[in-house]
Amino acid sequence: NAGVTQTPKFQVLKTGQSMTLQCAQDMNHNSMYWYRQDPGMGLRLIYYSASEGTTDKGEVPNGYNVSRLNKREFSLRLESAAPSQTSVYFCASNRDRGVGWSNQPQHFGDGTRLSIL
Amino acid sequence: QKEVEQNSGPLSVPEGAIASLNCTYSDRGSQSFFWYRQYSGKSPELIMFIYSNGDKEDGRFTAQLNKASQYVSLLIRDSQPSDSATYLCAVNKGNTGNQFYFGTGTSLTVIP
């Protein structure tokens, strides 16, 4: 099983450019998440989606938009990239309903390393 | 007040020693607790989870939960250099909407 797949793995952008980070999971999970991780800051939640068609802001949503295209896919878009958005971005998913749902961990993709010049 | 707090370290232990990693959480109603290991440049990977008070053992790893004190710990016995990584504590609050909250992680170095 592929689990959570993120593309691209690396990207360099210039300030003001736009791009979309893609995430797909094949575990039939309801919930999906986008985090950014910066040195010393831990994982900070950008947006999450509890189900297809719903999205909610996390701790640091400014400058980002998301789309939950279907149950499998959750994309993150930077409309006008800024140097402050240089970071490692992780997508995650988990099952949050059914028997034993509260014991289900989040599963992470390999991350996208994004540099904005 | 942060949902999950960890000592950022760095924590250094000699090879073969016991490494003890600690985590506290603020919401008394939190349901389950997870430890992730993250190697430099890699994504977090689940080590183990616990949801009942007491100890849970898995190989060289033991998770301990004390809900009265709102405290979770991870013990690594017979530490190996390959255990050198950042360890993230995560809490599932079991509520609707976003459920997961992560600590900032503790950096562990096992010295050969």
Short mmCIF file of N, CA, C and O in Angstrom, two decimals, chain A residues 33 35 37 41-43 45 48 90 94 96 101-106 108-110 113, chain B residues 31-32 34 36 38 41-44 46 49 51 88 92 94 97-100 102 104:
data_model
loop_
_atom_site.label_atom_id
_atom_site.label_comp_id
_atom_site.label_asym_id
_atom_site.label_seq_id
_atom_site.Cartn_x
_atom_site.Cartn_y
_atom_site.Cartn_z
N TYR A 33 -5.11 16.28 6.62
CA TYR A 33 -4.51 17.44 7.26
C TYR A 33 -3.32 17.94 6.44
O TYR A 33 -2.62 17.15 5.82
N TYR A 35 0.14 20.20 7.36
CA TYR A 35 0.99 20.82 8.36
C TYR A 35 2.19 21.46 7.67
O TYR A 35 2.63 21.03 6.63
N GLN A 37 6.26 22.39 8.94
CA GLN A 37 7.21 22.15 10.02
C GLN A 37 8.44 23.00 9.80
O GLN A 37 9.12 22.87 8.79
N MET A 41 9.78 24.72 15.72
CA MET A 41 8.36 25.10 15.83
C MET A 41 7.44 23.88 15.87
O MET A 41 6.24 24.02 16.07
N GLY A 42 7.94 22.71 15.63
CA GLY A 42 7.08 21.54 15.61
C GLY A 42 6.15 21.55 14.41
O GLY A 42 6.35 22.31 13.45
N LEU A 43 5.16 20.73 14.45
CA LEU A 43 4.16 20.65 13.37
C LEU A 43 3.06 21.68 13.65
O LEU A 43 2.45 21.66 14.71
N LEU A 45 -0.57 23.12 12.25
CA LEU A 45 -1.67 22.76 11.37
C LEU A 45 -2.08 23.97 10.52
O LEU A 45 -2.35 25.05 11.03
N TYR A 48 -7.39 21.50 7.79
CA TYR A 48 -7.76 20.11 7.83
C TYR A 48 -9.13 19.93 7.19
O TYR A 48 -9.87 20.91 6.98
N PHE A 90 3.84 18.73 5.34
CA PHE A 90 3.40 17.34 5.48
C PHE A 90 1.89 17.25 5.35
O PHE A 90 1.16 18.04 5.94
N ASN A 94 -6.18 10.28 8.80
CA ASN A 94 -6.52 9.28 9.81
C ASN A 94 -7.99 8.92 9.72
O ASN A 94 -8.79 9.66 9.13
N ASP A 96 -11.39 8.60 11.56
CA ASP A 96 -11.89 9.25 12.76
C ASP A 96 -13.32 8.87 13.08
O ASP A 96 -14.05 9.61 13.75
N TRP A 101 -12.16 4.47 16.83
CA TRP A 101 -11.65 5.59 16.01
C TRP A 101 -10.70 6.47 16.78
O TRP A 101 -9.76 7.02 16.22
N SER A 102 -10.91 6.65 18.09
CA SER A 102 -10.07 7.60 18.81
C SER A 102 -8.65 7.08 19.03
O SER A 102 -7.78 7.83 19.46
N ASN A 103 -8.42 5.80 18.75
CA ASN A 103 -7.09 5.24 18.89
C ASN A 103 -6.34 5.19 17.57
O ASN A 103 -5.25 4.62 17.50
N GLN A 104 -6.91 5.73 16.55
CA GLN A 104 -6.28 5.68 15.23
C GLN A 104 -5.27 6.81 15.08
O GLN A 104 -5.59 7.97 15.28
N PRO A 105 -4.05 6.47 14.71
CA PRO A 105 -3.02 7.50 14.56
C PRO A 105 -3.15 8.24 13.24
O PRO A 105 -3.86 7.81 12.35
N GLN A 106 -2.45 9.33 13.14
CA GLN A 106 -2.29 9.98 11.85
C GLN A 106 -1.15 9.30 11.09
O GLN A 106 -0.14 8.93 11.66
N PHE A 108 1.46 9.87 7.90
CA PHE A 108 2.07 11.01 7.21
C PHE A 108 2.64 10.62 5.85
O PHE A 108 3.13 9.50 5.65
N GLY A 109 2.58 11.59 4.93
CA GLY A 109 3.33 11.47 3.70
C GLY A 109 4.79 11.80 3.93
O GLY A 109 5.19 12.17 5.03
N ASP A 110 5.59 11.69 2.86
CA ASP A 110 7.04 11.92 2.98
C ASP A 110 7.42 13.39 3.04
O ASP A 110 8.57 13.72 3.32
N ARG A 113 9.51 19.63 0.45
CA ARG A 113 10.45 20.65 0.89
C ARG A 113 10.36 21.83 -0.07
O ARG A 113 10.75 21.71 -1.23
N GLN B 31 -8.35 11.69 24.75
CA GLN B 31 -8.71 10.27 24.65
C GLN B 31 -7.51 9.34 24.51
O GLN B 31 -7.46 8.30 25.15
N SER B 32 -6.61 9.66 23.62
CA SER B 32 -5.52 8.75 23.32
C SER B 32 -4.25 9.53 23.00
O SER B 32 -4.31 10.71 22.67
N PHE B 34 -0.08 9.40 21.49
CA PHE B 34 0.77 8.76 20.50
C PHE B 34 2.20 9.26 20.62
O PHE B 34 2.44 10.43 20.92
N TYR B 36 5.56 9.53 18.17
CA TYR B 36 6.11 9.42 16.84
C TYR B 36 7.62 9.65 16.92
O TYR B 36 8.09 10.45 17.72
N GLN B 38 10.84 10.90 14.50
CA GLN B 38 11.12 11.60 13.26
C GLN B 38 12.63 11.73 13.09
O GLN B 38 13.28 12.46 13.85
N GLY B 41 15.09 15.04 8.31
CA GLY B 41 14.76 15.03 6.89
C GLY B 41 13.68 14.04 6.49
O GLY B 41 13.40 13.88 5.30
N LYS B 42 13.11 13.38 7.47
CA LYS B 42 12.08 12.37 7.18
C LYS B 42 10.75 12.76 7.81
O LYS B 42 10.66 13.74 8.55
N SER B 43 9.72 11.99 7.51
CA SER B 43 8.40 12.27 8.07
C SER B 43 8.22 11.53 9.40
O SER B 43 8.92 10.55 9.68
N PRO B 44 7.30 11.99 10.23
CA PRO B 44 7.03 11.29 11.50
C PRO B 44 6.50 9.88 11.26
O PRO B 44 5.68 9.67 10.38
N LEU B 46 4.90 6.45 13.43
CA LEU B 46 4.32 6.05 14.70
C LEU B 46 5.16 4.97 15.38
O LEU B 46 5.56 3.99 14.77
N PHE B 49 1.04 3.83 20.71
CA PHE B 49 0.01 4.66 21.29
C PHE B 49 -0.47 4.03 22.59
O PHE B 49 -0.26 2.84 22.85
N TYR B 51 -3.90 4.52 25.61
CA TYR B 51 -5.12 5.23 25.96
C TYR B 51 -5.62 4.89 27.36
O TYR B 51 -6.57 5.49 27.85
N LEU B 88 8.10 12.98 18.87
CA LEU B 88 6.92 13.83 18.96
C LEU B 88 5.83 13.15 19.77
O LEU B 88 5.50 11.99 19.52
N ASN B 92 -4.88 12.85 20.93
CA ASN B 92 -6.17 12.88 20.24
C ASN B 92 -7.23 13.25 21.27
O ASN B 92 -7.47 12.51 22.21
N GLY B 94 -10.36 13.57 20.82
CA GLY B 94 -11.61 12.86 20.66
C GLY B 94 -12.82 13.74 20.42
O GLY B 94 -13.95 13.29 20.52
N GLY B 97 -14.17 17.81 14.65
CA GLY B 97 -13.23 18.72 14.04
C GLY B 97 -11.81 18.21 14.24
O GLY B 97 -11.58 17.02 14.36
N ASN B 98 -10.85 19.12 14.25
CA ASN B 98 -9.47 18.70 14.44
C ASN B 98 -9.29 18.06 15.81
O ASN B 98 -9.66 18.62 16.82
N GLN B 99 -8.70 16.89 15.79
CA GLN B 99 -8.60 16.13 17.04
C GLN B 99 -7.17 16.04 17.55
O GLN B 99 -6.95 15.85 18.73
N PHE B 100 -6.21 16.16 16.62
CA PHE B 100 -4.82 15.89 16.95
C PHE B 100 -4.06 17.15 17.30
O PHE B 100 -4.17 18.17 16.64
N PHE B 102 0.04 18.18 18.46
CA PHE B 102 1.41 17.67 18.58
C PHE B 102 2.23 18.58 19.48
O PHE B 102 2.07 19.81 19.46
N THR B 104 6.18 19.96 20.34
CA THR B 104 7.24 20.43 19.44
C THR B 104 8.37 19.42 19.28
O THR B 104 9.24 19.59 18.45
#
